[in-house]
CSV table of C-alpha atoms and ligand atoms in Angstrom, one decimal:
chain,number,residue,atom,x,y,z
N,16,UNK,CA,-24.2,-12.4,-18.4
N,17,UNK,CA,-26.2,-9.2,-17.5
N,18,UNK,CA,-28.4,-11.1,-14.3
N,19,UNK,CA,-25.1,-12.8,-13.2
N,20,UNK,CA,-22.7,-9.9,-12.7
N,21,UNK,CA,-21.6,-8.4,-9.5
N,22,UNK,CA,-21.3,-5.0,-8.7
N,23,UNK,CA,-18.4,-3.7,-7.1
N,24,UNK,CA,-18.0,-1.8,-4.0
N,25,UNK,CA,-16.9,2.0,-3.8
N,26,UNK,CA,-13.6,3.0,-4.1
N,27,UNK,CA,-12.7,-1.1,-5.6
N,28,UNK,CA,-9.4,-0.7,-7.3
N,29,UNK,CA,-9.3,-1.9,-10.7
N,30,UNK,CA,-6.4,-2.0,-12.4
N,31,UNK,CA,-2.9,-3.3,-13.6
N,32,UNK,CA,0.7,-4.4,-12.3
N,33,UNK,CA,4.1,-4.7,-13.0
N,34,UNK,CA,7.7,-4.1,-10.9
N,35,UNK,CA,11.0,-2.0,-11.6
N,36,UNK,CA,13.6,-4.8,-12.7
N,37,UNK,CA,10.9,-6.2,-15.4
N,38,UNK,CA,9.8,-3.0,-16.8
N,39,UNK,CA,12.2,0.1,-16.4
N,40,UNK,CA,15.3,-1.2,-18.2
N,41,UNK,CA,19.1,-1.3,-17.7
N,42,UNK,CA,18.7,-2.0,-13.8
N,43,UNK,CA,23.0,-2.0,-13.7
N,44,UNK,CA,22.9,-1.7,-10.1
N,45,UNK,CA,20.8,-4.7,-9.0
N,46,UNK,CA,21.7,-8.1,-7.7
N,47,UNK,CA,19.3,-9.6,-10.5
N,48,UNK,CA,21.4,-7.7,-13.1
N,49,UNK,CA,24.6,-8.8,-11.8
N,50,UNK,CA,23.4,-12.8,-11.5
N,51,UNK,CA,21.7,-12.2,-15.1
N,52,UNK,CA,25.5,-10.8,-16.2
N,53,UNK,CA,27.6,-14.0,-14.0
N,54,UNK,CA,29.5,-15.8,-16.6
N,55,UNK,CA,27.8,-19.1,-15.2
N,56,UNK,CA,24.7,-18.0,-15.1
N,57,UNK,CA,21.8,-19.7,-15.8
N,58,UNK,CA,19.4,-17.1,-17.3
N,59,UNK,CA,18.8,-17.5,-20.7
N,60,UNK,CA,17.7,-13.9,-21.5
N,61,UNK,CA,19.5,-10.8,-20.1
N,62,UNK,CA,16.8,-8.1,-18.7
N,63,UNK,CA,19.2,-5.6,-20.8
N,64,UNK,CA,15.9,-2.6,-22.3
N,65,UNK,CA,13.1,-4.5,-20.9
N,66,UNK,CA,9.7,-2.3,-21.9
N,67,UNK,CA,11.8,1.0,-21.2
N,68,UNK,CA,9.0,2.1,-18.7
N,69,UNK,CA,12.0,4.0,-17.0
N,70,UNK,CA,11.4,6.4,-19.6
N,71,UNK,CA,8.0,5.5,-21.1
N,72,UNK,CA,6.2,5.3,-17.8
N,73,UNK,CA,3.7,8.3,-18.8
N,74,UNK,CA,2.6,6.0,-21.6
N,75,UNK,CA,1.9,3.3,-19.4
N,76,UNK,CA,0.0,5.1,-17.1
N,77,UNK,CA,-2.0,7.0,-20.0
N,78,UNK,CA,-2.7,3.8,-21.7
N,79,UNK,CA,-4.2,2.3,-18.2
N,80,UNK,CA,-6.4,5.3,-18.0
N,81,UNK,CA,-7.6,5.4,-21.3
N,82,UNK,CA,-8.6,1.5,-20.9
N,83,UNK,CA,-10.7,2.8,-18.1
N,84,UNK,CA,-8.7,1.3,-15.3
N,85,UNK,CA,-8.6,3.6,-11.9
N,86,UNK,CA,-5.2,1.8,-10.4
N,87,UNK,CA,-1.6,1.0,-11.1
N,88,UNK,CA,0.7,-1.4,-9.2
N,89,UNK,CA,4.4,-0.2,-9.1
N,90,UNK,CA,7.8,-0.7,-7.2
N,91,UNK,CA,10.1,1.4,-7.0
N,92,UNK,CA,14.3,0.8,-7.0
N,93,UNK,CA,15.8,0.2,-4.3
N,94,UNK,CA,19.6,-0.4,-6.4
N,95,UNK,CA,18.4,2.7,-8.2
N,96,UNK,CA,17.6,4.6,-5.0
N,97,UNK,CA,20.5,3.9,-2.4
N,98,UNK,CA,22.9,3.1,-5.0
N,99,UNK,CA,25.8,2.6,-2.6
N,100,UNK,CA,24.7,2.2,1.2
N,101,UNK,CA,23.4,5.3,2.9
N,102,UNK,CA,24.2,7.4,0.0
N,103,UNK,CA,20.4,8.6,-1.5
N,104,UNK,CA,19.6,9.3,-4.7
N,105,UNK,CA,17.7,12.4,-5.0
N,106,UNK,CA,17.2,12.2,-8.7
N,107,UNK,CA,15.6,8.7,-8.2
N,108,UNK,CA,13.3,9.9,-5.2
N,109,UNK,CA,12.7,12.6,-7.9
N,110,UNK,CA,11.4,10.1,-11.1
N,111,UNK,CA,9.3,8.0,-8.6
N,112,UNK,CA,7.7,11.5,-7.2
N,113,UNK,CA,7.0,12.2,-10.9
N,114,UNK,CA,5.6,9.0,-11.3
N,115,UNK,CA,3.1,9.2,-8.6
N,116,UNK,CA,2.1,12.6,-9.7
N,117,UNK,CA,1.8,11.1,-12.9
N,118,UNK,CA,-0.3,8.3,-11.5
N,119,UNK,CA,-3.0,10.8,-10.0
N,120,UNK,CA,-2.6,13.4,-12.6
N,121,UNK,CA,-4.4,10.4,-14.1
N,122,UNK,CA,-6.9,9.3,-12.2
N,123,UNK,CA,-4.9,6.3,-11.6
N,124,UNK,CA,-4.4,5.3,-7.5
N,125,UNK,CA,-0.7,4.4,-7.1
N,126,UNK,CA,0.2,1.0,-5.5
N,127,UNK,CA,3.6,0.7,-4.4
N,128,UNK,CA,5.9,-2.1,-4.0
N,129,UNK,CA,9.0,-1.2,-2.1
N,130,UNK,CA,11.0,-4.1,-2.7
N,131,UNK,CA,10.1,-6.2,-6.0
N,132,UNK,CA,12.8,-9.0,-5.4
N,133,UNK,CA,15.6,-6.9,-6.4
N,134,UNK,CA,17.9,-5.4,-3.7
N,135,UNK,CA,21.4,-3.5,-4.3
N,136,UNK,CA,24.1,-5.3,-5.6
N,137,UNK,CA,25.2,-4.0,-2.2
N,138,UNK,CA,23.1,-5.5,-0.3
N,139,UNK,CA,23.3,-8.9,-1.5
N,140,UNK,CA,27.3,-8.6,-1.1
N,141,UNK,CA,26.8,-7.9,2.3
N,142,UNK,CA,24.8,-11.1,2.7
N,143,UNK,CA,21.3,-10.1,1.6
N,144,UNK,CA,18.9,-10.8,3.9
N,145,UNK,CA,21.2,-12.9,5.5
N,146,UNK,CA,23.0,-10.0,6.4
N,147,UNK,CA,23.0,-9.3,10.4
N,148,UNK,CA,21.9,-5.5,9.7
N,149,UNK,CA,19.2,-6.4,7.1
N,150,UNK,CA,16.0,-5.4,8.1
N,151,UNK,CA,18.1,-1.9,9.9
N,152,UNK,CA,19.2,-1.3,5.8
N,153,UNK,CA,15.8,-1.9,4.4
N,154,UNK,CA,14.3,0.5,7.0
N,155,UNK,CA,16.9,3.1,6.5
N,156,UNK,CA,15.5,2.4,2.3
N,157,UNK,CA,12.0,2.5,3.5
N,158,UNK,CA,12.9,6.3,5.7
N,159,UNK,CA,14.2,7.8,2.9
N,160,UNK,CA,11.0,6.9,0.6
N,161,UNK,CA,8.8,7.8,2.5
N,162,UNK,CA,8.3,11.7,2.1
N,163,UNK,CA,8.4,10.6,-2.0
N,164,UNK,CA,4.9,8.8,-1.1
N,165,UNK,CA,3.3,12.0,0.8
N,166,UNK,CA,-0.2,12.9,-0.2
N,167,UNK,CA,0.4,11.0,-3.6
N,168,UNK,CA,0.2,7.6,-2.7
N,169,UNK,CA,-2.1,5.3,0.5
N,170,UNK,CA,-1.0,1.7,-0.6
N,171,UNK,CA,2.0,0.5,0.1
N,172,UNK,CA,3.3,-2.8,0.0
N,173,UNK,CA,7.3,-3.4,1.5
N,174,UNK,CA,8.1,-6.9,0.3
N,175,UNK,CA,6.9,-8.8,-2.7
N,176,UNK,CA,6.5,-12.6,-2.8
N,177,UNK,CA,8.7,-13.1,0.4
N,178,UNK,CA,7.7,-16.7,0.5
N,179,UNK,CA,9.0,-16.8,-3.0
N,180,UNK,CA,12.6,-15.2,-2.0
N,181,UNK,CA,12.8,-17.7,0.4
N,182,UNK,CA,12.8,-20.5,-2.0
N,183,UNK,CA,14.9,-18.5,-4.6
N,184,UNK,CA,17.6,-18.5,-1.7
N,185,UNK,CA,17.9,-21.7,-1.5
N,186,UNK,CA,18.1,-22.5,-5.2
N,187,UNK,CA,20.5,-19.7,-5.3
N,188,UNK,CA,22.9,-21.7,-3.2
N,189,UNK,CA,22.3,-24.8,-5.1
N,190,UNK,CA,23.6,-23.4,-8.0
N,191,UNK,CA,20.4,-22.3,-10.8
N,192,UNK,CA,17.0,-21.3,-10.2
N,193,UNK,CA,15.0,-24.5,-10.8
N,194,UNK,CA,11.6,-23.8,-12.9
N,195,UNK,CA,9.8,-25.8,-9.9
N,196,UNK,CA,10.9,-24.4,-6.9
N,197,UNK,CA,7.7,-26.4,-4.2
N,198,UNK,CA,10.4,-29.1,-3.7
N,199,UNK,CA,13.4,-27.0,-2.0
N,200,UNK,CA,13.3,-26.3,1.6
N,201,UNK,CA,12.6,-22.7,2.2
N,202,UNK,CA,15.3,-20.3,3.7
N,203,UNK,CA,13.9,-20.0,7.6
N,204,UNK,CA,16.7,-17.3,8.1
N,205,UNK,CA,15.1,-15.7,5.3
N,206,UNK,CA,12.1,-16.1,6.4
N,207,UNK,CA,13.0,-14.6,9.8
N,208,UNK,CA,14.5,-11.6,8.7
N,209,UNK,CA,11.9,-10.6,5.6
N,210,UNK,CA,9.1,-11.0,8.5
N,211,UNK,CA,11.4,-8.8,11.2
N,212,UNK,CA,12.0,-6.4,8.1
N,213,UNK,CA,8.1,-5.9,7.1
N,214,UNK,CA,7.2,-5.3,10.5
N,215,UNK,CA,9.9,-2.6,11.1
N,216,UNK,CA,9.1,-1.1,7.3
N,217,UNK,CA,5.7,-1.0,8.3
N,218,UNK,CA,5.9,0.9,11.8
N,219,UNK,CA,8.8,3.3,9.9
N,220,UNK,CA,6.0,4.0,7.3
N,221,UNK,CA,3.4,4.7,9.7
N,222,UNK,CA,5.3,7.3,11.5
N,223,UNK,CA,6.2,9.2,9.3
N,224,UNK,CA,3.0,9.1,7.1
N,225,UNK,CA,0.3,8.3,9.3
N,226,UNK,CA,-2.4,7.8,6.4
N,227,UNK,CA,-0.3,5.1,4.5
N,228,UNK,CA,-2.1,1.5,4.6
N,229,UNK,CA,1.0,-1.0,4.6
N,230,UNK,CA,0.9,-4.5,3.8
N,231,UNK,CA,3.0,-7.1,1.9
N,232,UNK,CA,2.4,-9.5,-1.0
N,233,UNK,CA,2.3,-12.9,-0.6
N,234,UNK,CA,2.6,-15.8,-3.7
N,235,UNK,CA,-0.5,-18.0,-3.2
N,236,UNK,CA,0.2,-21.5,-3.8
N,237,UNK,CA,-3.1,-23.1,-3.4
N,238,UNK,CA,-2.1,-25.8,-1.9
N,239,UNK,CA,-4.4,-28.8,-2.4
N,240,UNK,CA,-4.2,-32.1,-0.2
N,241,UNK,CA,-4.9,-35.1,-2.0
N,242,UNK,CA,-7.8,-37.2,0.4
N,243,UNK,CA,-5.8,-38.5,3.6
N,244,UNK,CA,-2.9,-35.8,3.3
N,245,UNK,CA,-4.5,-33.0,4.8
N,246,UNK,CA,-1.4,-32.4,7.8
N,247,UNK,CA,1.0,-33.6,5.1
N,248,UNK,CA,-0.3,-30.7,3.4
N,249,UNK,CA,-0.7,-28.1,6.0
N,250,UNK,CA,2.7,-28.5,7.1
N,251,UNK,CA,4.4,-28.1,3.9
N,252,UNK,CA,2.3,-25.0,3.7
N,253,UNK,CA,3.2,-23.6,6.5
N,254,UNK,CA,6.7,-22.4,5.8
N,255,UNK,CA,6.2,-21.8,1.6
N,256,UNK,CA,3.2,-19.3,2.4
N,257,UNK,CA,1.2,-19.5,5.7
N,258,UNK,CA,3.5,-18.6,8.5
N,259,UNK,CA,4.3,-14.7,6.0
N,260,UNK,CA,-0.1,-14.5,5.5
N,261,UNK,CA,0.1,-15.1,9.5
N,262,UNK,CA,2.8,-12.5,9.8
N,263,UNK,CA,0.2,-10.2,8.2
N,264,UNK,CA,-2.0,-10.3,11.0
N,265,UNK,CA,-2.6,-6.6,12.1
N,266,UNK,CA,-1.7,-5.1,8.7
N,267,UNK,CA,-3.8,-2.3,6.8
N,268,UNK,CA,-4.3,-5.2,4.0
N,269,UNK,CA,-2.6,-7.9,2.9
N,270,UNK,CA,-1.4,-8.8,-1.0
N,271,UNK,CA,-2.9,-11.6,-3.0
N,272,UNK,CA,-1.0,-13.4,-5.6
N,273,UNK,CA,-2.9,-15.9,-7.6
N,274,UNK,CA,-1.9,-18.1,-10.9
N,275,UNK,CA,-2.6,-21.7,-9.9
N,276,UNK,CA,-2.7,-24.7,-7.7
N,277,UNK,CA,-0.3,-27.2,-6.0
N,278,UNK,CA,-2.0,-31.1,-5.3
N,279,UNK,CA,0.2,-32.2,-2.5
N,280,UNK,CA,0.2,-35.7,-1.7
N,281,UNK,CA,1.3,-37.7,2.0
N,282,UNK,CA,5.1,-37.2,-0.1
N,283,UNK,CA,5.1,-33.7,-0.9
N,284,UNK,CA,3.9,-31.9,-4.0
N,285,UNK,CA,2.8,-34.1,-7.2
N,286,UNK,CA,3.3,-33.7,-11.3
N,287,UNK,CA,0.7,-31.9,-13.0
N,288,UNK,CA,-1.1,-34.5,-14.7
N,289,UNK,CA,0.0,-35.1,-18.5
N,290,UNK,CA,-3.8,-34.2,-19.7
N,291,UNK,CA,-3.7,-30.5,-18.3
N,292,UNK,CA,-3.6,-27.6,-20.2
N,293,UNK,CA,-0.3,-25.4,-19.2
N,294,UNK,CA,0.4,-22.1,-19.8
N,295,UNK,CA,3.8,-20.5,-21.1
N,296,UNK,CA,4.9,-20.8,-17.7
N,297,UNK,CA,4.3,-24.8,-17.3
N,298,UNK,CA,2.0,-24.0,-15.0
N,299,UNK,CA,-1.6,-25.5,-14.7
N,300,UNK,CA,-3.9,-23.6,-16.4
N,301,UNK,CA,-6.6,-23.4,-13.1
N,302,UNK,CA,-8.2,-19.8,-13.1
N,303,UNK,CA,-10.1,-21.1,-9.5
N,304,UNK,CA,-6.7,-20.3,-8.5
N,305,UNK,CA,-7.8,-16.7,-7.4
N,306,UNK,CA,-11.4,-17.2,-5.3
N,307,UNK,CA,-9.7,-20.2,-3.2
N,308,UNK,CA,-6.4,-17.9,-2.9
N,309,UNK,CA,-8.7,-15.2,-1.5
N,310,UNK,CA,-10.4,-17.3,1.0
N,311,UNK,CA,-7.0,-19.2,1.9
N,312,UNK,CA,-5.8,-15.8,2.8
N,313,UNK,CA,-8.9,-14.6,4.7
N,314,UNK,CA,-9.0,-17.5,6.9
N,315,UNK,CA,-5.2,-17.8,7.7
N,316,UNK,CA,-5.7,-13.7,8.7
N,317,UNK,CA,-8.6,-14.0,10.7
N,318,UNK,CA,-11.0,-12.7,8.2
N,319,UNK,CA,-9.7,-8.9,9.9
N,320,UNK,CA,-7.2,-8.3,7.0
N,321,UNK,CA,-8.5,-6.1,4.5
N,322,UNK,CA,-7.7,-7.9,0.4
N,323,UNK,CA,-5.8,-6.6,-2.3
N,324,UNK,CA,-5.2,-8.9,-5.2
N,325,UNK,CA,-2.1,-7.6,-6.4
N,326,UNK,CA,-1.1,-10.1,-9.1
N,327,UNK,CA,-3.3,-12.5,-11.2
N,328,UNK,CA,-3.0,-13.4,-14.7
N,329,UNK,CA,-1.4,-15.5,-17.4
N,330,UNK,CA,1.5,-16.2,-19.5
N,331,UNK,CA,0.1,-17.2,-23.1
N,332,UNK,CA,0.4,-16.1,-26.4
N,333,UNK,CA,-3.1,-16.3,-27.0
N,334,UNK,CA,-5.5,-13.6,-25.9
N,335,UNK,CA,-8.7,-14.9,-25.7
N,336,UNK,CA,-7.3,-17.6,-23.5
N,337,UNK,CA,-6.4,-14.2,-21.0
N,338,UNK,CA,-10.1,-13.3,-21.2
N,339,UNK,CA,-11.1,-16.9,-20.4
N,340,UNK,CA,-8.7,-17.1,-17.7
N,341,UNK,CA,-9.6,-14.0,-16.5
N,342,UNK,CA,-13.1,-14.5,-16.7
N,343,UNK,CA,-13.1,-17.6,-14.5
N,344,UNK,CA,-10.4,-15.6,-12.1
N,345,UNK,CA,-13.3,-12.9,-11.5
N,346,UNK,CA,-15.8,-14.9,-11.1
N,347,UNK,CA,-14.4,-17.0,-8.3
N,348,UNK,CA,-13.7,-14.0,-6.8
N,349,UNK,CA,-16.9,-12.5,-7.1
N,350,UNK,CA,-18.4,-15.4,-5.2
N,351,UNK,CA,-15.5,-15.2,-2.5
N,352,UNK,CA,-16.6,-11.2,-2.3
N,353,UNK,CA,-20.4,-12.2,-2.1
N,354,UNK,CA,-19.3,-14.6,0.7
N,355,UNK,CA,-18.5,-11.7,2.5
N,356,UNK,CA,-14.6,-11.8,2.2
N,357,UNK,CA,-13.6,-8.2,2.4
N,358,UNK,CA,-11.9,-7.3,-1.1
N,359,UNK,CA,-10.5,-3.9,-1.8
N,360,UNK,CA,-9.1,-4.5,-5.2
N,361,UNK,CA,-7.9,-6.4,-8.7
N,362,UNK,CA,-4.3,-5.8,-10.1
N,363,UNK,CA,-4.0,-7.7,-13.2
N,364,UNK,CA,-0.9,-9.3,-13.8
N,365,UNK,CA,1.1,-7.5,-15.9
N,366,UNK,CA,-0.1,-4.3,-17.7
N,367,UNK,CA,2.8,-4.8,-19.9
N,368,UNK,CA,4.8,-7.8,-21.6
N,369,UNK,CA,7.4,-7.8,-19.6
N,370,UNK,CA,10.8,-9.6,-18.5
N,371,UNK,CA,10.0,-13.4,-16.6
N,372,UNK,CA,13.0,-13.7,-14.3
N,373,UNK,CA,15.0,-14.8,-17.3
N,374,UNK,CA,13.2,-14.6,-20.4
N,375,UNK,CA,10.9,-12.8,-23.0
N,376,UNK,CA,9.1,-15.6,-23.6
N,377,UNK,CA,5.7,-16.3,-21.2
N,378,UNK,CA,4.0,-12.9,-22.2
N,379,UNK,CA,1.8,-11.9,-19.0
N,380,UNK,CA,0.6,-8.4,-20.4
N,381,UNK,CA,-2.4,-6.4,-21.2
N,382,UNK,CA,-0.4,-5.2,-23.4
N,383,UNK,CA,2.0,-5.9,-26.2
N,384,UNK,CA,5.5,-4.3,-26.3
N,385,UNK,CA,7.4,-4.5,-29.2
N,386,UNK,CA,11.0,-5.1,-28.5
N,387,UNK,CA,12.8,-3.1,-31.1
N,388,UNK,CA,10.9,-0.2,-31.2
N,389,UNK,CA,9.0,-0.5,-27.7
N,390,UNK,CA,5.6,0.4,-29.4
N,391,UNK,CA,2.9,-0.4,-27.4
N,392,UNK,CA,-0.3,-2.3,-28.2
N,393,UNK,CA,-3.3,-3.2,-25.7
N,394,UNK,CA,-4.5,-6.3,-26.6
N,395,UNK,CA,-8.2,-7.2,-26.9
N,396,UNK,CA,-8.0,-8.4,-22.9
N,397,UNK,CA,-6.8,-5.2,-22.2
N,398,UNK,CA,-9.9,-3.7,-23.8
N,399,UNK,CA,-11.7,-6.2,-22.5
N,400,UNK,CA,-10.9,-5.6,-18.7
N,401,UNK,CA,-10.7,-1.9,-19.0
N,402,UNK,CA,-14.5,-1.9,-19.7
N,403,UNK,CA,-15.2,-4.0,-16.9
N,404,UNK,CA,-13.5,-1.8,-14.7
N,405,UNK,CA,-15.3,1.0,-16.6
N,406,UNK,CA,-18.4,-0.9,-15.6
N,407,UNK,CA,-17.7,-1.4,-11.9
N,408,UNK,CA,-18.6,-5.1,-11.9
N,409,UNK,CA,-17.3,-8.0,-12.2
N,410,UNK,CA,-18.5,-11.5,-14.0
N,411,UNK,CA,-20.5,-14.2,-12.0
J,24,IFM,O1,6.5,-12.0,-12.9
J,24,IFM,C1,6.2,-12.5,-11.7
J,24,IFM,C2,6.2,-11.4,-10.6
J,24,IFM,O2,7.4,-10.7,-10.6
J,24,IFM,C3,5.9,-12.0,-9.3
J,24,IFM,N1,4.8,-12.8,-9.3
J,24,IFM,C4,4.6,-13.8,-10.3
J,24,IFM,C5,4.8,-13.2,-11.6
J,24,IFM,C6,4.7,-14.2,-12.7
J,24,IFM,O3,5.6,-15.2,-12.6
């Protein structure tokens, strides 16, 4: 393994993720909560304790350090922060201060995700990001977080997955939120106003911290054309994931989010074949996911945008299947990094076990969280990554 490793640049994040409504607990005030809590709703699991990282965040983040990571991917609340429109919560800007103190206090470089797909209950009565004001509300949000990130934080990512909301939209109005969302048809109003939203975050953030590198996070579909469906392919790529990485163009970076791939046929997308392995997710287990997602985004940026990979990882109840998975992620990416893509960093999805968008059950994290007692437990992988980190290279 020694002659075959690659060694990281200076300054390479190396770390771990996870968002607000998944980790922190008792999120009353958020739409999810409120759709988790609809009488017809079709979430099996409530997010009700989740890990409790509202409170137990300083574990976290020692636990990250003493794996030997130097990075943590966060979001903080927007339903916890403007809890009723206009009207800020001081003792919220005040917890996610503490948190990013804690974070350097560390030796851990906060990355912060300002909008983790939960908005206000608020907001989303008002229309969401339907709403004619929209991206004015999430500016006025993005003004009054700002001064909390001064000094403490440089990364800062405004919308997560927005290719994924737009999908979720639309399954929203159909009634559930289908397991396989490739075959609804986007939101483009969504789309319009996410993409009017990150631009106006970004130049908000800019003026009032001039140091802060802004970008947003995009889900990576991997998007494969079966031989002869190459524009069949690139145009149902287009509005699922390519036109928000284009949107990216002039950013300080841009958010990679890995897991697997998508064959798309002259019809649309096709079945995973019967004989692949799947993770607790259903998805394909396809850990070149990550180096094709990275080159994907380069090329559809102009190769100009610097990389983050802010999520990557698997849902399985066996570890060593993480390290595997993980192993084969890294290694595609160290070949997309010795290509000469410019990579700034690896957030492994999740530090933590953590609530799936409704349910317990496809365990992500590093590590293990007990959900009586929320004891915590790094796995092996978690022991296993922190010492590459330690090591400043990567496999392959
Ligand atoms: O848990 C999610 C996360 O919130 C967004 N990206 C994908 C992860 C796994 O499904």
């Amino acid at each position: 393994m020694t002659n075959h490793q690659f060694t990281l640049p200076d300054g390479f994040l190396f770390g771990a993720s996870t968002s607000a409504h998944q980790t922190e607990g008792n999120n009353v005030n958020a739409d999810w909560w409120a759709f988790e809590h609809r009488s017809e709703t079709v979430v099996h699991e409530t997010s009700g304790d989740a890990a409790d990282s509202y409170h137990r965040w300083r574990e976290d983040m020692d636990l990250l350090a003493d794996l030997g990571f130097n990075a943590y991917r966060f979001s903080v609340e927007w339903a916890r922060i403007e809890p009723a429109p206009g009207q800020v919560s001081q003792s919220a800007l005040a917890h996610y201060r503490r948190m990013l103190q804690g974070a350097h206090d560390r030796g851990l470089e906060p990355v912060v995700t300002l909008h983790h797909f939960t908005s206000p209950r608020w907001f989303a009565e008002r229309g969401g990001w339907t709403a004619p004001d929209a991206a004015e509300a999430f500016t006025r949000y993005t003004e009054a977080v700002a001064p909390v990130l001064d000094g403490l934080a440089t990364h800062v990512a405004t919308i997560n997955e927005p290719n994924m909301l737009a999908l979720i939209h639309t399954a929203l109005r159909q009634g559930g939120v289908p397991a396989d969302l490739h075959h609804l048809e986007p939101d483009e109003q969504i789309t319009t106003a996410m993409i009017e939203a990150h631009h106006a975050a970004k130049a908000t953030l800019h003026s009032a911290q001039p140091g802060l590198r802004v970008g947003w996070t995009v889900a990576n579909q991997v998007f494969q054309a079966e031989p002869g469906a190459e524009d069949a392919c690139r145009a149902h790529a287009w509005p699922r994931e390519d036109c928000f990485l284009e949107a990216a163009r002039g950013d300080d970076w841009i958010g990679v989010q890995a897991y697997t791939r998508t064959r798309v046929g002259p019809d649309g997308p096709l079945p995973i074949p019967d004989a692949a392995e799947r993770t607790l997710t259903g998805w394909e287990y396809y850990p070149e996911a990550l180096g094709e997602a990275v080159r994907h985004t380069a090329e559809v940026t102009g190769g100009q945008v610097p990389v983050l990979v802010t999520e990557n990882g698997i849902a399985t109840s066996d570890d060593q299947r993480r390290v595997d998975y993980t192993t084969a992620a890294l290694t595609g990416l160290a070949q997309a990094m010795r290509d000469g893509i410019d990579v700034r960093g690896y957030l492994h999805w999740s530090a933590l076990d953590n609530y799936e968008w409704g349910s317990y059950a496809p365990t992500f994290g590093l590590i293990a969280v007990d959900r009586d007692t929320f004891a915590r437990t790094p796995k092996p992988s978690a022991h296993w990554l922190g010492s590459l980190a330690r090591s400043g290279r990567l496999p392959g």
